[in-house]
Amino acid sequence: MGRCVVTIQDVRTYTKDLPEYNFLSQGSEESTAELIDLCAEYAIEYFNHIAPVTTFSIDDFPQKGLLMQGICWQLAMSEMQNQVRNQVTYSAQGLTAGINDKAQLYQQLAEMHKYNFLQGAKEYKQYLNIAQAWGGSASPYVAVNRGNFRT
């Protein structure tokens, strides 16, 4: 396998988590480098535990795009937790506003990335399973006539 290595900058670029796009948060980044690393670790661990069990790491993960989906799934789940925990709705003089009221949107985002990740993982694990069996199973009928088949 080649080197996968999804970098923190790759994740920031893909998710548009860059200061020039985050004008509502005064140009700060939403996800810390530590959180992105943790989400990558969780995504790889989840992938590795899908049968057939594998031992991939960030350095040799088979598909960069698939890992990106797993990281985004975990990031959306993390932010959903934050949104639920810190959700506040207030009203003043007929105006109602909410802070951290996007949990449902993050849940939908998480579900989309989870679906993409699990679908890709399933396809890759099926490929691995087939590749591991190739040439490894013989037919019990080989001994019936020692391979002398009529033509």
Short mmCIF file of C-alpha atoms in Angstrom, two decimals:
data_model
loop_
_atom_site.label_atom_id
_atom_site.label_comp_id
_atom_site.label_asym_id
_atom_site.label_seq_id
_atom_site.Cartn_x
_atom_site.Cartn_y
_atom_site.Cartn_z
CA MET A 1 0.00 0.00 0.00
CA GLY A 2 1.07 3.59 -0.56
CA ARG A 3 1.20 6.27 2.07
CA CYS A 4 -2.20 7.71 2.88
CA VAL A 5 -1.44 10.42 5.41
CA VAL A 6 -4.42 12.73 5.65
CA THR A 7 -2.95 15.87 7.20
CA ILE A 8 -4.61 18.36 9.49
CA GLN A 9 -4.35 20.91 6.69
CA ASP A 10 -6.11 18.46 4.31
CA VAL A 11 -9.00 18.20 6.79
CA ARG A 12 -9.16 21.97 7.28
CA THR A 13 -9.18 22.54 3.51
CA TYR A 14 -11.82 19.87 2.85
CA THR A 15 -14.14 21.10 5.62
CA LYS A 16 -13.43 24.78 4.89
CA ASP A 17 -12.30 25.14 8.51
CA LEU A 18 -10.03 28.04 7.60
CA PRO A 19 -9.99 31.58 9.02
CA GLU A 20 -11.15 33.16 5.75
CA TYR A 21 -14.32 31.02 5.77
CA ASN A 22 -15.10 31.33 9.49
CA PHE A 23 -16.21 34.94 9.64
CA LEU A 24 -18.93 34.21 12.21
CA SER A 25 -16.33 32.92 14.65
CA GLN A 26 -14.05 35.91 14.06
CA GLY A 27 -11.67 33.97 11.84
CA SER A 28 -10.83 31.19 14.28
CA GLU A 29 -10.73 27.52 13.38
CA GLU A 30 -13.58 25.36 14.63
CA SER A 31 -11.57 22.16 15.18
CA THR A 32 -8.26 21.99 17.01
CA ALA A 33 -5.37 19.96 15.65
CA GLU A 34 -5.73 17.63 18.63
CA LEU A 35 -9.41 17.02 17.86
CA ILE A 36 -8.67 16.27 14.21
CA ASP A 37 -5.95 13.79 15.25
CA LEU A 38 -8.34 12.13 17.70
CA CYS A 39 -11.09 11.87 15.08
CA ALA A 40 -8.62 10.29 12.64
CA GLU A 41 -7.63 7.79 15.32
CA TYR A 42 -11.28 6.91 16.00
CA ALA A 43 -12.10 6.53 12.29
CA ILE A 44 -9.12 4.23 11.69
CA GLU A 45 -9.95 2.19 14.78
CA TYR A 46 -13.56 1.79 13.63
CA PHE A 47 -12.40 0.75 10.16
CA ASN A 48 -9.89 -1.75 11.53
CA HIS A 49 -12.55 -3.49 13.62
CA ILE A 50 -14.84 -4.15 10.66
CA ALA A 51 -14.32 -7.75 9.50
CA PRO A 52 -11.90 -8.84 8.21
CA VAL A 53 -9.95 -7.20 11.02
CA THR A 54 -7.02 -5.07 9.84
CA THR A 55 -4.23 -3.05 11.45
CA PHE A 56 -4.02 0.07 9.29
CA SER A 57 -2.61 3.32 10.68
CA ILE A 58 -2.65 6.90 9.43
CA ASP A 59 0.54 6.14 7.49
CA ASP A 60 -0.77 3.18 5.50
CA PHE A 61 -4.54 3.65 5.42
CA PRO A 62 -5.66 2.36 2.01
CA GLN A 63 -7.82 5.27 0.80
CA LYS A 64 -7.34 8.94 1.59
CA GLY A 65 -10.89 9.91 0.62
CA LEU A 66 -12.39 7.16 2.76
CA LEU A 67 -10.37 8.28 5.78
CA MET A 68 -11.49 11.88 5.16
CA GLN A 69 -15.12 10.72 5.35
CA GLY A 70 -14.41 8.94 8.63
CA ILE A 71 -12.68 11.98 10.11
CA CYS A 72 -15.53 14.27 9.04
CA TRP A 73 -18.05 11.85 10.56
CA GLN A 74 -16.23 11.96 13.89
CA LEU A 75 -15.79 15.76 13.75
CA ALA A 76 -19.51 16.26 13.08
CA MET A 77 -20.37 13.94 15.98
CA SER A 78 -18.05 15.91 18.26
CA GLU A 79 -19.55 19.26 17.28
CA MET A 80 -23.06 17.84 17.64
CA GLN A 81 -22.20 16.98 21.26
CA ASN A 82 -21.02 20.55 21.79
CA GLN A 83 -24.14 22.02 20.19
CA VAL A 84 -26.47 19.93 22.36
CA ARG A 85 -24.53 20.68 25.53
CA ASN A 86 -24.37 24.46 24.97
CA GLN A 87 -27.65 25.17 23.20
CA VAL A 88 -29.34 28.36 24.37
CA THR A 89 -32.40 30.12 22.97
CA TYR A 90 -33.25 33.59 24.16
CA SER A 91 -35.85 36.18 23.32
CA ALA A 92 -35.81 39.92 23.72
CA GLN A 93 -38.33 42.47 22.46
CA GLY A 94 -39.92 40.04 20.04
CA LEU A 95 -36.67 38.77 18.59
CA THR A 96 -35.75 35.14 19.21
CA ALA A 97 -32.22 33.93 18.63
CA GLY A 98 -30.35 30.74 19.33
CA ILE A 99 -26.76 29.98 20.18
CA ASN A 100 -25.38 26.53 19.42
CA ASP A 101 -28.71 25.45 17.98
CA LYS A 102 -27.37 23.50 15.04
CA ALA A 103 -27.28 20.01 16.60
CA GLN A 104 -29.79 18.60 14.11
CA LEU A 105 -27.79 19.93 11.15
CA TYR A 106 -24.59 18.41 12.55
CA GLN A 107 -26.43 15.13 13.08
CA GLN A 108 -27.49 15.09 9.42
CA LEU A 109 -23.93 15.91 8.38
CA ALA A 110 -22.58 13.14 10.62
CA GLU A 111 -25.05 10.63 9.18
CA MET A 112 -24.03 11.51 5.62
CA HIS A 113 -20.31 11.12 6.35
CA LYS A 114 -20.97 7.93 8.33
CA TYR A 115 -22.90 6.42 5.44
CA ASN A 116 -20.13 7.31 2.97
CA PHE A 117 -17.46 5.97 5.32
CA LEU A 118 -19.23 2.71 6.10
CA GLN A 119 -20.16 2.10 2.46
CA GLY A 120 -16.54 2.61 1.37
CA ALA A 121 -15.27 0.48 4.27
CA LYS A 122 -17.69 -2.32 3.36
CA GLU A 123 -16.57 -2.30 -0.28
CA TYR A 124 -12.89 -2.29 0.66
CA LYS A 125 -13.28 -5.03 3.27
CA GLN A 126 -15.16 -7.18 0.72
CA TYR A 127 -12.27 -6.66 -1.68
CA LEU A 128 -9.79 -7.68 1.05
CA ASN A 129 -11.83 -10.75 1.92
CA ILE A 130 -11.95 -11.88 -1.70
CA ALA A 131 -8.26 -11.14 -2.22
CA GLN A 132 -7.30 -13.16 0.85
CA ALA A 133 -9.31 -16.15 -0.36
CA TRP A 134 -7.94 -16.06 -3.91
CA GLY A 135 -6.02 -19.26 -4.59
CA GLY A 136 -6.60 -20.51 -1.08
CA SER A 137 -9.60 -22.78 -1.35
CA ALA A 138 -9.73 -25.97 -3.40
CA SER A 139 -12.74 -27.91 -4.54
CA PRO A 140 -13.34 -31.26 -2.82
CA TYR A 141 -14.14 -32.68 -6.27
CA VAL A 142 -10.54 -32.38 -7.44
CA ALA A 143 -9.84 -35.93 -6.23
CA VAL A 144 -12.85 -37.50 -7.98
CA ASN A 145 -11.06 -38.04 -11.27
CA ARG A 146 -7.73 -36.33 -10.55
CA GLY A 147 -8.54 -33.41 -12.79
CA ASN A 148 -9.04 -35.51 -15.94
CA PHE A 149 -12.12 -33.88 -17.31
CA ARG A 150 -13.76 -34.80 -20.59
CA THR A 151 -13.54 -32.26 -23.33
#
